[in-house]
Amino acid sequence: MLGKAGTEDQRFLERVVAPDFTHTDPWRVLRIMSEFIEGFDALAEVGPAITVFGSARTQPDDPQYAAAVEVARLLAGPMRPLGAVGQARFRRMDIPFDHEVTRAELEARLSAPPMTAYPARKFLAELDAGRALPRSVAYPVQTWRFGGGLAMVFLGGEVVADYALRLRRELGADRVWINAYANNVPCYIPSSRVLAEGGYEAERAMDFYGLPTRLVADVEERIVAAVHDLLR
């Protein structure tokens, strides 16, 4: 049996004075609807176009603003069919780690911050159970070639920008499209430059991926060579 006060729902329905939002929200809805109508009217007679979402803080004199305008111009212009994929190739390669992590190295990490100490404890538990730590990551590389000359490259993992810059330079910026996060994301994929600099992408991110150490120093050369070979 309910007491005198009743339930929260009953008290809400028995209010004598209506809450403020019952007076303000309907007008807010009408204002939003009017903005939609103004937008539809403004865009109704616009020809072929696209919308580029970005930061309102990016001003017209910013190079990225100019790049967005050029991308929009090209996308709104005439297109030509790519045609069917004439060649599709895939390779899964093993990329070794920089070195084999020892028990002593893992024990030394236990005094590090939690994001490093936690995976170290997990790796030590694996060793205590008689299981070996991974020595490499399985890495996928895929390519498509279209009849018109365009090639698409699909690289696994969080690939740093150096790979796209190098492959576009070596294969032709007008004929190759680089994609990352493709087929698998084993970890960050640093370039030779990033490995030399060290830091998060080269080393610390491996803790979050549950991997024991950084990748081998020539990882960039291995991946780029695989792309060239698949596109032959």
Coordinates of C-alpha atoms in Angstrom, one line a residue:
M1 CA 0.0 0.0 0.0
L2 CA 1.3 3.4 -0.9
G3 CA 1.8 6.2 1.7
K4 CA 0.3 9.6 1.6
A5 CA 3.0 11.0 -0.7
G6 CA 2.4 8.3 -3.4
T7 CA 4.9 7.4 -6.0
E8 CA 7.2 9.8 -7.9
D9 CA 5.1 9.4 -11.0
Q10 CA 1.9 10.4 -9.1
R11 CA 3.6 13.5 -7.6
F12 CA 4.8 14.5 -11.1
L13 CA 1.3 14.2 -12.6
E14 CA -0.3 16.1 -9.7
R15 CA 1.8 19.2 -10.0
V16 CA -0.3 22.3 -10.2
V17 CA 2.3 24.6 -11.7
A18 CA 3.7 23.3 -15.0
P19 CA 7.5 23.1 -15.2
D20 CA 9.3 25.8 -17.2
F21 CA 10.3 23.4 -20.0
T22 CA 6.7 22.9 -21.0
H23 CA 6.7 26.6 -22.1
T24 CA 10.2 26.8 -23.6
D25 CA 10.7 23.5 -25.4
P26 CA 7.8 23.7 -27.8
W27 CA 9.2 27.1 -29.1
R28 CA 12.7 25.6 -29.3
V29 CA 11.3 22.7 -31.5
L30 CA 9.6 25.3 -33.8
R31 CA 12.8 27.3 -34.0
I32 CA 14.8 24.2 -35.0
M33 CA 12.1 23.3 -37.6
S34 CA 12.3 26.8 -39.1
E35 CA 16.1 26.4 -39.4
F36 CA 15.6 23.1 -41.3
I37 CA 13.1 24.8 -43.7
E38 CA 15.6 27.7 -44.3
G39 CA 18.3 25.2 -45.0
F40 CA 16.1 23.2 -47.5
D41 CA 15.2 26.4 -49.3
A42 CA 18.8 27.5 -49.5
L43 CA 20.0 24.2 -50.9
A44 CA 17.0 23.4 -53.1
E45 CA 18.5 24.9 -56.3
V46 CA 22.2 24.1 -55.6
G47 CA 23.7 21.9 -58.4
P48 CA 26.0 18.9 -57.9
A49 CA 27.8 19.5 -54.7
I50 CA 29.1 17.8 -51.5
T51 CA 29.3 18.8 -47.9
V52 CA 32.7 18.8 -46.1
F53 CA 32.5 18.7 -42.3
G54 CA 35.3 20.4 -40.5
S55 CA 36.2 22.8 -37.8
A56 CA 34.7 26.3 -37.8
R57 CA 38.0 27.6 -36.6
T58 CA 39.7 26.7 -39.9
Q59 CA 39.8 30.0 -41.9
P60 CA 39.8 30.4 -45.7
D61 CA 43.5 31.2 -45.7
D62 CA 44.4 27.9 -44.1
P63 CA 46.0 25.3 -46.5
Q64 CA 43.6 22.6 -45.2
Y65 CA 40.6 24.8 -46.1
A66 CA 42.0 25.2 -49.6
A67 CA 42.5 21.5 -49.8
A68 CA 38.9 20.8 -48.7
V69 CA 37.7 23.2 -51.4
E70 CA 39.7 21.4 -54.1
V71 CA 38.5 18.0 -52.9
A72 CA 34.9 19.2 -53.1
R73 CA 35.5 20.7 -56.6
L74 CA 36.8 17.4 -57.8
L75 CA 34.1 15.3 -56.2
A76 CA 31.4 17.5 -57.6
G77 CA 32.9 17.3 -61.1
P78 CA 32.5 14.7 -63.8
M79 CA 33.5 11.2 -62.8
R80 CA 34.7 8.2 -64.8
P81 CA 34.1 4.6 -64.0
L82 CA 37.0 2.6 -62.5
G83 CA 35.9 -0.6 -64.1
A84 CA 36.3 -4.0 -62.6
V85 CA 39.2 -5.0 -60.4
G86 CA 41.6 -6.7 -62.8
Q87 CA 44.1 -8.0 -60.3
A88 CA 43.6 -8.7 -56.6
R89 CA 46.4 -10.0 -54.4
F90 CA 46.8 -10.7 -50.7
R91 CA 49.7 -11.6 -48.5
R92 CA 50.0 -12.3 -44.8
M93 CA 53.5 -11.8 -43.5
D94 CA 55.1 -12.2 -40.2
I95 CA 56.8 -9.1 -38.8
P96 CA 59.2 -10.0 -36.0
F97 CA 59.7 -8.0 -32.9
D98 CA 62.9 -6.0 -32.3
H99 CA 64.2 -8.6 -29.8
E100 CA 63.1 -11.5 -27.6
V101 CA 61.9 -10.1 -24.3
T102 CA 63.5 -11.8 -21.3
R103 CA 62.1 -12.5 -17.9
A104 CA 64.5 -10.0 -16.3
E105 CA 63.2 -7.3 -18.7
L106 CA 59.6 -8.0 -17.8
E107 CA 60.4 -8.0 -14.1
A108 CA 62.0 -4.6 -14.4
R109 CA 58.8 -3.3 -16.0
L110 CA 56.8 -4.1 -12.8
S111 CA 57.9 -0.9 -11.2
A112 CA 56.8 1.2 -14.2
P113 CA 53.4 3.0 -14.4
P114 CA 50.3 0.7 -14.5
M115 CA 49.9 0.8 -18.2
T116 CA 53.3 -0.9 -18.6
A117 CA 53.3 -3.0 -15.4
Y118 CA 50.0 -4.6 -16.1
P119 CA 51.0 -6.3 -19.4
A120 CA 54.3 -7.2 -17.9
R121 CA 52.5 -9.2 -15.2
K122 CA 50.4 -10.9 -17.9
F123 CA 53.5 -11.8 -19.9
L124 CA 55.2 -13.2 -16.7
A125 CA 52.2 -15.3 -16.0
E126 CA 52.4 -16.7 -19.5
L127 CA 56.1 -17.7 -18.9
D128 CA 55.2 -19.2 -15.6
A129 CA 52.6 -21.4 -17.3
G130 CA 55.2 -22.6 -19.7
R131 CA 54.0 -20.7 -22.7
A132 CA 56.3 -18.8 -25.0
L133 CA 55.7 -15.1 -25.7
P134 CA 54.8 -14.1 -29.3
R135 CA 57.8 -13.3 -31.5
S136 CA 56.1 -11.6 -34.4
V137 CA 52.8 -10.2 -35.5
A138 CA 50.8 -11.5 -38.5
Y139 CA 50.5 -8.6 -40.9
P140 CA 48.1 -8.4 -43.9
V141 CA 48.9 -6.5 -47.1
Q142 CA 46.4 -6.4 -50.0
T143 CA 46.3 -4.7 -53.4
W144 CA 43.7 -4.1 -56.1
R145 CA 44.4 -3.0 -59.6
F146 CA 41.8 -1.5 -61.8
G147 CA 41.8 -1.5 -65.6
G148 CA 42.2 2.3 -65.8
G149 CA 45.5 2.2 -63.9
L150 CA 44.4 3.0 -60.4
A151 CA 45.8 0.8 -57.7
M152 CA 44.5 0.5 -54.1
V153 CA 46.7 -0.6 -51.3
F154 CA 45.2 -2.0 -48.1
L155 CA 47.6 -2.0 -45.1
G156 CA 46.7 -3.5 -41.7
G157 CA 47.1 -1.8 -38.4
E158 CA 47.4 1.9 -37.3
V159 CA 49.8 2.9 -40.1
V160 CA 51.7 6.2 -39.7
A161 CA 51.5 8.7 -42.6
D162 CA 55.0 8.0 -43.8
Y163 CA 53.8 4.9 -45.6
A164 CA 51.3 6.8 -47.7
L165 CA 53.8 9.5 -48.5
R166 CA 56.4 7.1 -49.6
L167 CA 54.2 4.8 -51.6
R168 CA 52.6 7.7 -53.4
R169 CA 56.0 9.0 -54.2
E170 CA 57.3 5.7 -55.5
L171 CA 54.2 4.4 -57.2
G172 CA 52.8 7.7 -58.5
A173 CA 50.4 9.9 -56.5
D174 CA 47.9 10.0 -59.3
R175 CA 47.5 6.2 -59.5
V176 CA 47.6 4.8 -56.0
W177 CA 45.2 5.0 -53.1
I178 CA 46.5 4.0 -49.7
N179 CA 44.1 2.5 -47.0
A180 CA 45.0 1.6 -43.4
Y181 CA 43.1 -0.4 -40.7
A182 CA 42.5 -3.0 -43.4
N183 CA 41.9 -6.7 -42.7
N184 CA 43.4 -6.6 -39.2
V185 CA 44.7 -4.1 -36.6
P186 CA 47.6 -5.9 -34.7
C187 CA 49.2 -2.6 -33.5
Y188 CA 50.7 0.7 -34.5
I189 CA 52.8 0.3 -37.6
P190 CA 55.7 2.7 -37.3
S191 CA 58.0 3.8 -40.0
S192 CA 61.8 3.9 -39.8
R193 CA 61.6 7.6 -38.9
V194 CA 59.1 7.0 -36.1
L195 CA 61.1 4.0 -34.7
A196 CA 64.2 6.2 -34.6
E197 CA 62.3 8.9 -32.7
G198 CA 60.8 6.4 -30.2
G199 CA 57.8 7.4 -28.2
Y200 CA 54.2 6.3 -28.1
E201 CA 53.7 4.9 -31.7
A202 CA 57.0 3.1 -31.7
E203 CA 57.0 1.6 -28.2
R204 CA 54.4 2.6 -25.5
A205 CA 51.4 1.7 -27.7
M206 CA 52.5 -1.9 -27.7
D207 CA 51.4 -2.2 -24.1
F208 CA 47.8 -1.4 -25.0
Y209 CA 47.9 -4.0 -27.8
G210 CA 49.2 -6.7 -25.5
L211 CA 52.5 -7.1 -27.3
P212 CA 55.8 -7.5 -25.6
T213 CA 58.0 -5.0 -27.4
R214 CA 58.5 -2.8 -30.5
L215 CA 58.7 -4.1 -34.1
V216 CA 61.9 -4.9 -35.9
A217 CA 63.8 -1.9 -37.3
D218 CA 63.3 -2.7 -41.0
V219 CA 59.5 -3.0 -40.7
E220 CA 59.0 -0.2 -43.2
E221 CA 61.2 -1.8 -45.8
R222 CA 59.4 -5.2 -45.4
I223 CA 56.0 -3.7 -45.9
V224 CA 56.9 -1.4 -48.8
A225 CA 58.7 -4.3 -50.6
A226 CA 55.6 -6.4 -50.2
V227 CA 53.4 -3.7 -51.8
H228 CA 55.7 -3.3 -54.7
D229 CA 55.8 -7.1 -55.2
L230 CA 52.0 -7.5 -55.1
L231 CA 51.5 -4.7 -57.6
R232 CA 53.9 -6.1 -60.3

